[in-house]
Amino acid sequence: MISQPLRRVRQIKASAWLRWSYWWYYAAVGCLLPYLAIYYRHLGLNGFQIGVLAATLPIGAAFFAPIWGTLADTFAAHRLVLRSVLVLAALTVLLLARTTQFGSLLLLMMVLAMMIAAVPALLDSYAMAISEREGRPYGQLRVWGSLGFILSAWLIGRWMGDRVSNLFLSAYSVALLVGCAATFGLPALHAKHKESVWRGVTAIMHDRAVVVLLITTFLVTSSASILFGFLGIYLTEIGGAVQLAGTAAAIGALSEIPVFVFGTRLLDRLSSRRVLLLAMIMYLVRLSLYSIPLAPSWAVWVQWLHGLSFGAYLMASVTLIHALAGRARAATAQGLLTSTSLGFGTITGTLVGGTLLDQIGAVGVLRVAAVGMLVACVTYLFNMRAITPSGASTKHGLQLTEETTN
C-alpha cells in the first residue's frame, strides 16, 4: 500500500520536478563558472594552463554529450544516466577542492567533464518533451535554471568577498546532489529503440539543415566562450574585485528571465531563425563594448545584454534542433548541439583565449572574440535560409509514461 506522502509526491507534475532539476543544476553552475578561472589564477597557474583546464569541460561536452544522449534514447535510460553522472560529478569536485597541482587538477577536471557533459542535453530533451505534453513553453521551464544561477552566483560572491577560496567547489558539489534528488520525479520518456546505438546520430547528421545549424552554433560559441571563460579575469584586470565577477554573473542570469518567460512570443513573431540572428547581433554589441575597455561599474551594466544574446541563442538553437531532428531522437539531437556548441565551440574559444591571455591581456582577448562573432554573423546571413524545420518534431511519436522508476 502506497503511503500518503509518496502518493502526493507522485501527483506532482513532471514540469514541477524539471523546474527544480533546472534550478539546482544551474545553481551548481553559478557556484562554479564565475570563479573557476580566478581560482586557477589564485593557485598560481599561467594563462596557458588556465586555458587547458578551461577547455576540459567543453572537451567532455564535445565527445561525451552525443554518447550519453544516444545511449539514453536507445535504452530509454534518461533518468538513470542523469542521476548517475550528477552523483559522480559531485564526488569528483570534492576531490578537486583538495588539489592544487596542475596535473591532478587536469585529471579530475577531465573526469568531471566526462560526467557533466550529459546534463544539459538530457534536461533540455526533457524540457522539449514535457513542453509538448503539458503545453508549457520551453523558456518557462528553463528560466528556473537562470533563477538558481542568479542566487548561487551572488551568494557565493558575497560569501568569498575579495578573495577566492575553494569553498565554491564544496557548494557546487552540494547543489549537484540536491539536483540529483530533484530528478527522482521525472518520468520515463519512451520505450527502448530497436535501431542501433549510432543510427540516430547518422540519421540526424544527413540533414543539411542540421549541419548548417551546428556549424552556426560552433562559430557563435567559439567567440562567446571567450567572454564566458575570461570575464572574471577581465573584471579584475580593469580594477574590479572578485565579488564583482559574481555580481556580473548574477546580472547576466537575471537578464535571461524576461527572455525565457516571454520567449515563446518572440519565437512566434520573428521565427527561431531570426531570433538566432538577433542573439548573434547582441553578442557582437556586447563584445564590442567590452573591447573599449570600460570602467568596472560600466562593464557590469553591459551584462544586461546577456539575456538577448545567450538567452535568445539558447531558445532558438534548442527549438530548431528539436524541430529538425524529431521527438524520438530528442536527447541525441540535444547531445549533438551540446557537443558542437558547449563542446567543440567552447574548446576553440577557451584555448585561443588562454593562449593569447598572457600576450594581449583580457581586453585584447575580448577584442579577438568580437571579430570572431562578426565572422559568425556574416556566415550565418549567407546560410540562414538553409535552416528550415520541416515539422519533423510532429511526425514521430514520443510518449511520456507515468512510470517513475528506471
Coordinates of C-alpha atoms in Angstrom, one line a residue:
M1 CA 0.0 0.0 0.0
I2 CA 1.4 3.4 -1.0
S3 CA 1.8 5.9 1.8
Q4 CA 0.0 9.2 1.6
P5 CA 3.3 11.3 1.3
L6 CA 4.5 9.1 -1.5
R7 CA 1.2 9.4 -3.3
R8 CA 1.4 13.2 -3.0
V9 CA 4.9 13.2 -4.4
R10 CA 3.7 11.1 -7.5
Q11 CA 0.9 13.6 -8.1
I12 CA 3.4 16.5 -8.7
K13 CA 3.5 17.3 -12.4
A14 CA 6.6 16.4 -14.3
S15 CA 7.2 20.1 -15.2
A16 CA 7.5 20.9 -11.5
W17 CA 10.2 18.3 -11.0
L18 CA 12.0 19.6 -14.1
R19 CA 11.9 23.2 -12.8
W20 CA 13.7 22.1 -9.6
S21 CA 16.2 20.0 -11.6
Y22 CA 17.0 23.0 -13.7
W23 CA 17.2 25.2 -10.6
W24 CA 19.7 23.1 -8.7
Y25 CA 21.9 22.1 -11.7
Y26 CA 22.3 25.8 -12.8
A27 CA 22.7 26.8 -9.2
A28 CA 25.7 24.5 -9.2
V29 CA 26.9 26.1 -12.4
G30 CA 26.6 29.5 -10.7
C31 CA 28.7 28.3 -7.9
L32 CA 31.5 27.2 -10.3
L33 CA 31.9 29.1 -13.5
P34 CA 32.2 32.7 -12.4
Y35 CA 35.0 31.8 -10.0
L36 CA 36.9 28.9 -11.6
A37 CA 39.3 30.9 -13.8
I38 CA 40.0 33.3 -10.9
Y39 CA 40.7 30.3 -8.6
Y40 CA 43.2 28.9 -11.1
R41 CA 45.0 32.3 -11.1
H42 CA 44.9 32.2 -7.3
L43 CA 46.7 28.8 -7.4
G44 CA 49.5 30.4 -9.5
L45 CA 48.7 28.8 -12.8
N46 CA 49.7 30.6 -16.0
G47 CA 47.5 31.6 -18.9
F48 CA 48.1 28.5 -21.0
Q49 CA 47.4 26.2 -18.0
I50 CA 44.2 28.1 -17.3
G51 CA 43.2 27.7 -20.9
V52 CA 43.8 24.0 -20.9
L53 CA 41.8 23.5 -17.7
A54 CA 39.0 25.7 -19.0
A55 CA 38.9 23.5 -22.1
T56 CA 38.3 20.3 -20.2
L57 CA 34.6 20.9 -19.7
P58 CA 33.9 21.7 -23.4
I59 CA 36.1 18.7 -24.4
G60 CA 33.8 16.5 -22.3
A61 CA 30.8 18.0 -23.8
A62 CA 32.2 17.6 -27.4
F63 CA 32.9 13.9 -27.1
F64 CA 30.5 12.6 -24.4
A65 CA 27.3 14.6 -24.8
P66 CA 26.3 12.8 -28.0
I67 CA 27.3 9.4 -26.4
W68 CA 25.2 10.0 -23.3
G69 CA 22.2 11.3 -25.3
T70 CA 22.3 8.4 -27.8
L71 CA 22.6 5.8 -25.0
A72 CA 19.7 7.5 -23.1
D73 CA 17.5 7.5 -26.2
T74 CA 18.4 3.9 -27.3
F75 CA 17.9 2.2 -23.9
A76 CA 15.3 4.6 -22.5
A77 CA 17.7 5.3 -19.6
H78 CA 17.4 9.1 -19.4
R79 CA 16.9 9.2 -15.6
L80 CA 19.5 6.6 -14.8
V81 CA 22.1 8.4 -16.8
L82 CA 21.2 11.8 -15.4
R83 CA 21.3 10.6 -11.8
S84 CA 24.5 8.7 -12.1
V85 CA 26.5 11.5 -13.7
L86 CA 25.3 14.0 -11.1
V87 CA 26.4 11.9 -8.2
L88 CA 29.8 11.1 -9.7
A89 CA 30.4 14.7 -10.7
A90 CA 29.6 15.8 -7.1
L91 CA 32.1 13.3 -5.7
T92 CA 34.8 14.4 -8.2
V93 CA 34.5 18.0 -7.2
L94 CA 35.1 17.2 -3.6
L95 CA 38.4 15.7 -4.6
L96 CA 39.1 18.7 -6.8
A97 CA 38.8 21.0 -3.8
R98 CA 41.8 19.3 -2.1
T99 CA 44.0 19.6 -5.2
T100 CA 46.5 22.4 -6.1
Q101 CA 48.8 20.8 -8.7
F102 CA 48.2 21.3 -12.4
G103 CA 48.5 17.6 -13.3
S104 CA 46.0 16.5 -10.6
L105 CA 43.6 19.3 -11.4
L106 CA 43.7 18.3 -15.1
L107 CA 42.9 14.7 -14.4
L108 CA 40.0 15.5 -12.1
M109 CA 38.6 18.1 -14.4
M110 CA 38.6 15.5 -17.2
V111 CA 36.6 13.2 -15.1
L112 CA 34.2 16.0 -14.1
A113 CA 33.8 17.0 -17.8
M114 CA 33.0 13.4 -18.8
M115 CA 30.2 13.2 -16.2
I116 CA 28.7 16.6 -16.5
A117 CA 28.5 16.5 -20.3
A118 CA 25.3 14.6 -20.1
V119 CA 23.3 17.0 -18.0
P120 CA 22.4 20.0 -20.2
A121 CA 21.3 17.8 -23.2
L122 CA 19.2 15.5 -21.0
L123 CA 17.5 18.3 -19.2
D124 CA 16.7 20.1 -22.5
S125 CA 15.4 16.9 -24.1
Y126 CA 13.1 16.5 -21.0
A127 CA 12.0 20.2 -21.4
M128 CA 11.0 19.8 -25.0
A129 CA 9.1 16.6 -24.3
I130 CA 7.3 17.9 -21.2
S131 CA 6.6 21.2 -23.1
E132 CA 4.7 19.2 -25.7
R133 CA 2.9 17.1 -23.2
E134 CA 1.8 19.8 -20.7
G135 CA 1.7 22.7 -23.1
R136 CA 4.3 24.7 -21.1
P137 CA 6.8 26.7 -23.2
Y138 CA 10.5 25.7 -23.0
G139 CA 11.5 29.1 -21.8
Q140 CA 9.2 29.0 -18.8
L141 CA 10.8 25.7 -17.7
R142 CA 14.4 26.8 -18.4
V143 CA 14.0 30.1 -16.6
W144 CA 14.2 28.2 -13.3
G145 CA 17.8 27.4 -14.1
S146 CA 18.5 31.1 -14.5
L147 CA 16.9 31.8 -11.2
G148 CA 19.1 29.2 -9.5
F149 CA 22.2 30.5 -11.2
I150 CA 21.5 34.1 -10.1
L151 CA 21.0 33.3 -6.5
S152 CA 24.0 31.0 -6.2
A153 CA 26.4 33.2 -8.1
W154 CA 25.5 36.2 -6.0
L155 CA 25.6 34.3 -2.7
I156 CA 28.9 32.7 -3.4
G157 CA 30.4 36.0 -4.4
R158 CA 29.2 37.6 -1.1
W159 CA 30.4 34.6 0.8
M160 CA 34.0 34.8 -0.5
G161 CA 34.2 38.6 -0.6
D162 CA 37.5 40.0 -2.0
R163 CA 39.4 36.7 -2.1
V164 CA 38.6 33.5 -3.9
S165 CA 38.8 30.1 -2.0
N166 CA 37.9 26.5 -2.6
L167 CA 34.6 26.9 -0.7
F168 CA 32.8 27.5 -4.0
L169 CA 33.7 23.9 -5.1
S170 CA 32.0 22.4 -2.0
A171 CA 28.9 24.5 -2.7
Y172 CA 28.9 23.2 -6.3
S173 CA 29.0 19.6 -5.1
V174 CA 26.1 20.1 -2.7
A175 CA 24.0 21.7 -5.4
L176 CA 24.6 18.8 -7.7
L177 CA 23.5 16.3 -5.1
V178 CA 20.3 18.2 -4.4
G179 CA 19.7 18.4 -8.1
C180 CA 20.0 14.7 -8.4
A181 CA 17.3 14.3 -5.8
A182 CA 15.0 16.5 -7.8
T183 CA 15.3 14.2 -10.8
F184 CA 13.5 11.4 -9.0
G185 CA 10.2 12.8 -10.0
L186 CA 10.9 12.9 -13.7
P187 CA 9.0 10.4 -15.9
A188 CA 10.3 7.9 -18.4
L189 CA 10.4 9.3 -21.9
H190 CA 9.8 6.4 -24.2
A191 CA 10.5 2.7 -24.8
K192 CA 13.8 1.3 -26.0
H193 CA 14.7 1.8 -29.6
K194 CA 15.2 -1.2 -31.9
E195 CA 17.8 0.7 -34.0
S196 CA 21.5 0.5 -33.3
V197 CA 23.1 3.0 -30.9
W198 CA 24.7 5.1 -33.7
R199 CA 21.9 5.1 -36.2
G200 CA 20.2 8.0 -34.6
V201 CA 23.3 10.2 -34.9
T202 CA 23.9 9.3 -38.5
A203 CA 20.3 9.9 -39.5
I204 CA 20.3 13.3 -37.9
M205 CA 23.6 14.3 -39.5
H206 CA 22.4 13.5 -43.0
D207 CA 20.1 16.5 -42.8
R208 CA 21.8 19.6 -44.4
A209 CA 19.7 22.0 -42.3
V210 CA 21.1 20.3 -39.1
V211 CA 24.6 20.5 -40.4
V212 CA 24.3 24.3 -41.1
L213 CA 22.7 24.9 -37.7
L214 CA 25.6 23.0 -36.0
I215 CA 28.2 24.9 -37.9
T216 CA 26.5 28.2 -36.9
T217 CA 26.4 27.3 -33.2
F218 CA 30.1 26.3 -33.4
L219 CA 31.0 29.7 -34.7
V220 CA 28.9 31.6 -32.1
T221 CA 30.1 29.7 -29.1
S222 CA 33.8 29.9 -30.3
S223 CA 33.6 33.6 -29.6
A224 CA 31.0 33.6 -26.8
S225 CA 33.1 31.1 -24.8
I226 CA 36.0 33.6 -24.6
L227 CA 33.6 36.0 -22.9
F228 CA 32.3 33.4 -20.5
G229 CA 35.7 31.9 -19.7
F230 CA 37.6 35.1 -19.2
L231 CA 35.1 37.7 -18.0
G232 CA 36.1 37.3 -14.4
I233 CA 39.8 37.9 -15.2
Y234 CA 38.7 40.8 -17.4
L235 CA 36.9 42.5 -14.5
T236 CA 39.8 42.0 -12.1
E237 CA 42.2 43.2 -14.8
I238 CA 40.4 46.5 -15.2
G239 CA 40.3 47.1 -11.4
G240 CA 37.2 45.2 -10.2
A241 CA 37.1 42.9 -7.1
V242 CA 36.4 39.2 -7.2
Q243 CA 33.0 39.9 -5.8
L244 CA 32.2 41.9 -9.0
A245 CA 32.5 38.7 -11.0
G246 CA 29.6 37.1 -9.0
T247 CA 27.6 40.3 -9.4
A248 CA 28.2 40.3 -13.2
A249 CA 27.2 36.7 -13.5
A250 CA 24.0 37.3 -11.4
I251 CA 23.0 40.3 -13.6
G252 CA 23.6 38.3 -16.7
A253 CA 21.4 35.5 -15.5
L254 CA 18.7 38.0 -14.3
S255 CA 18.6 39.4 -17.8
E256 CA 17.6 35.9 -19.1
I257 CA 14.4 35.8 -17.1
P258 CA 12.2 38.0 -19.3
V259 CA 13.6 36.4 -22.5
F260 CA 12.8 32.9 -21.3
V261 CA 9.4 33.9 -19.9
F262 CA 8.2 35.8 -23.0
G263 CA 10.5 33.9 -25.4
T264 CA 7.6 32.0 -27.0
R265 CA 6.0 35.2 -28.2
L266 CA 9.4 36.3 -29.6
L267 CA 9.8 33.0 -31.4
D268 CA 6.3 33.1 -32.8
R269 CA 6.7 36.7 -34.0
L270 CA 10.2 36.5 -35.5
S271 CA 10.8 32.7 -36.0
S272 CA 13.6 30.8 -34.5
R273 CA 16.0 31.6 -37.3
R274 CA 15.6 35.3 -36.9
V275 CA 15.8 35.1 -33.1
L276 CA 19.1 33.3 -33.6
L277 CA 20.4 36.1 -35.8
L278 CA 19.2 38.7 -33.2
A279 CA 21.2 36.8 -30.5
M280 CA 24.3 36.9 -32.6
I281 CA 24.0 40.6 -33.2
M282 CA 23.5 41.2 -29.4
Y283 CA 26.7 39.1 -28.7
L284 CA 28.6 41.3 -31.2
V285 CA 27.4 44.5 -29.5
R286 CA 28.3 43.1 -26.1
L287 CA 31.8 42.0 -27.1
S288 CA 32.4 45.3 -28.8
L289 CA 31.6 47.3 -25.7
Y290 CA 33.9 45.2 -23.6
S291 CA 36.7 45.8 -26.1
I292 CA 36.8 49.5 -25.3
P293 CA 37.6 48.8 -22.3
L294 CA 35.1 50.1 -19.7
A295 CA 35.3 51.1 -16.1
P296 CA 34.4 48.1 -13.8
S297 CA 31.0 49.6 -12.9
W298 CA 30.0 50.1 -16.5
A299 CA 31.3 46.7 -17.5
V300 CA 28.8 45.1 -15.2
W301 CA 25.9 47.1 -16.8
V302 CA 26.8 45.5 -20.2
Q303 CA 25.8 42.2 -18.7
W304 CA 22.2 43.2 -19.1
L305 CA 22.6 42.3 -22.8
H306 CA 23.3 38.7 -21.8
G307 CA 19.6 37.8 -22.0
L308 CA 19.1 38.9 -25.6
S309 CA 22.4 37.2 -26.6
F310 CA 22.8 34.0 -24.6
G311 CA 19.1 33.5 -23.7
A312 CA 17.8 34.1 -27.2
Y313 CA 20.6 32.0 -28.7
L314 CA 19.7 29.1 -26.3
M315 CA 16.0 29.2 -27.0
A316 CA 16.4 29.4 -30.8
S317 CA 19.1 26.7 -31.1
V318 CA 17.3 24.2 -28.8
T319 CA 14.0 24.7 -30.5
L320 CA 15.5 24.5 -34.0
I321 CA 17.4 21.3 -33.4
H322 CA 14.4 19.7 -31.8
A323 CA 12.2 20.6 -34.8
L324 CA 14.7 19.3 -37.3
A325 CA 15.5 16.0 -35.6
G326 CA 12.1 15.0 -34.2
R327 CA 10.9 13.9 -30.7
A328 CA 12.1 10.3 -30.9
R329 CA 15.7 11.4 -31.1
A330 CA 15.4 14.4 -28.8
A331 CA 18.2 13.5 -26.5
T332 CA 20.5 12.6 -29.4
A333 CA 19.8 15.9 -31.1
Q334 CA 20.4 17.9 -28.0
G335 CA 23.6 15.9 -27.4
L336 CA 24.9 16.9 -30.8
L337 CA 24.0 20.5 -30.2
T338 CA 25.8 20.4 -26.8
S339 CA 28.8 18.7 -28.4
T340 CA 29.1 21.3 -31.2
S341 CA 28.4 24.4 -29.1
L342 CA 29.3 23.8 -25.5
G343 CA 31.9 21.2 -26.7
F344 CA 34.0 22.0 -29.8
G345 CA 33.0 25.7 -30.0
T346 CA 34.0 26.3 -26.4
I347 CA 37.2 24.3 -26.8
T348 CA 38.2 26.5 -29.6
G349 CA 37.4 29.7 -27.7
T350 CA 39.0 28.8 -24.4
L351 CA 42.2 27.5 -26.0
V352 CA 42.5 30.6 -28.2
G353 CA 41.7 32.9 -25.2
G354 CA 44.1 31.1 -22.9
T355 CA 46.9 31.1 -25.3
L356 CA 46.5 34.8 -26.0
L357 CA 45.8 35.9 -22.4
D358 CA 49.4 36.4 -21.3
Q359 CA 50.3 38.2 -24.6
I360 CA 47.5 40.7 -25.1
G361 CA 45.6 40.6 -21.8
A362 CA 41.9 40.0 -21.2
V363 CA 40.8 43.2 -23.0
G364 CA 42.7 42.1 -26.1
V365 CA 41.2 38.6 -25.9
L366 CA 37.7 40.0 -25.9
R367 CA 38.6 42.1 -29.0
V368 CA 39.5 38.9 -30.7
A369 CA 36.2 37.4 -29.7
A370 CA 34.3 40.4 -31.2
V371 CA 36.0 39.8 -34.5
G372 CA 35.1 36.1 -34.3
M373 CA 31.4 37.0 -33.6
L374 CA 31.4 39.3 -36.7
V375 CA 32.6 36.4 -38.8
A376 CA 29.8 34.2 -37.3
C377 CA 27.1 36.8 -38.2
V378 CA 28.2 37.2 -41.8
T379 CA 28.5 33.4 -42.3
Y380 CA 25.0 32.9 -40.8
L381 CA 23.4 35.5 -43.1
F382 CA 24.7 33.7 -46.2
N383 CA 23.3 30.3 -45.0
M384 CA 20.2 31.3 -43.0
R385 CA 17.7 30.1 -45.5
A386 CA 19.1 26.6 -45.4
I387 CA 17.8 26.1 -41.8
T388 CA 14.2 25.2 -42.4
P389 CA 12.4 23.0 -39.9
S390 CA 10.2 20.5 -41.8
G391 CA 7.9 19.8 -38.9
A392 CA 9.8 16.6 -38.1
S393 CA 9.0 17.0 -34.4
T394 CA 5.4 16.3 -35.1
K395 CA 5.9 13.2 -37.2
H396 CA 7.5 11.0 -34.6
G397 CA 5.6 9.6 -31.6
L398 CA 7.3 10.3 -28.3
Q399 CA 5.1 9.4 -25.3
L400 CA 5.9 10.3 -21.7
T401 CA 4.8 7.4 -19.5
E402 CA 3.6 7.7 -15.9
E403 CA 6.3 5.3 -14.7
T404 CA 8.7 7.0 -12.4
T405 CA 11.4 4.4 -12.0
N406 CA 14.1 3.1 -14.4

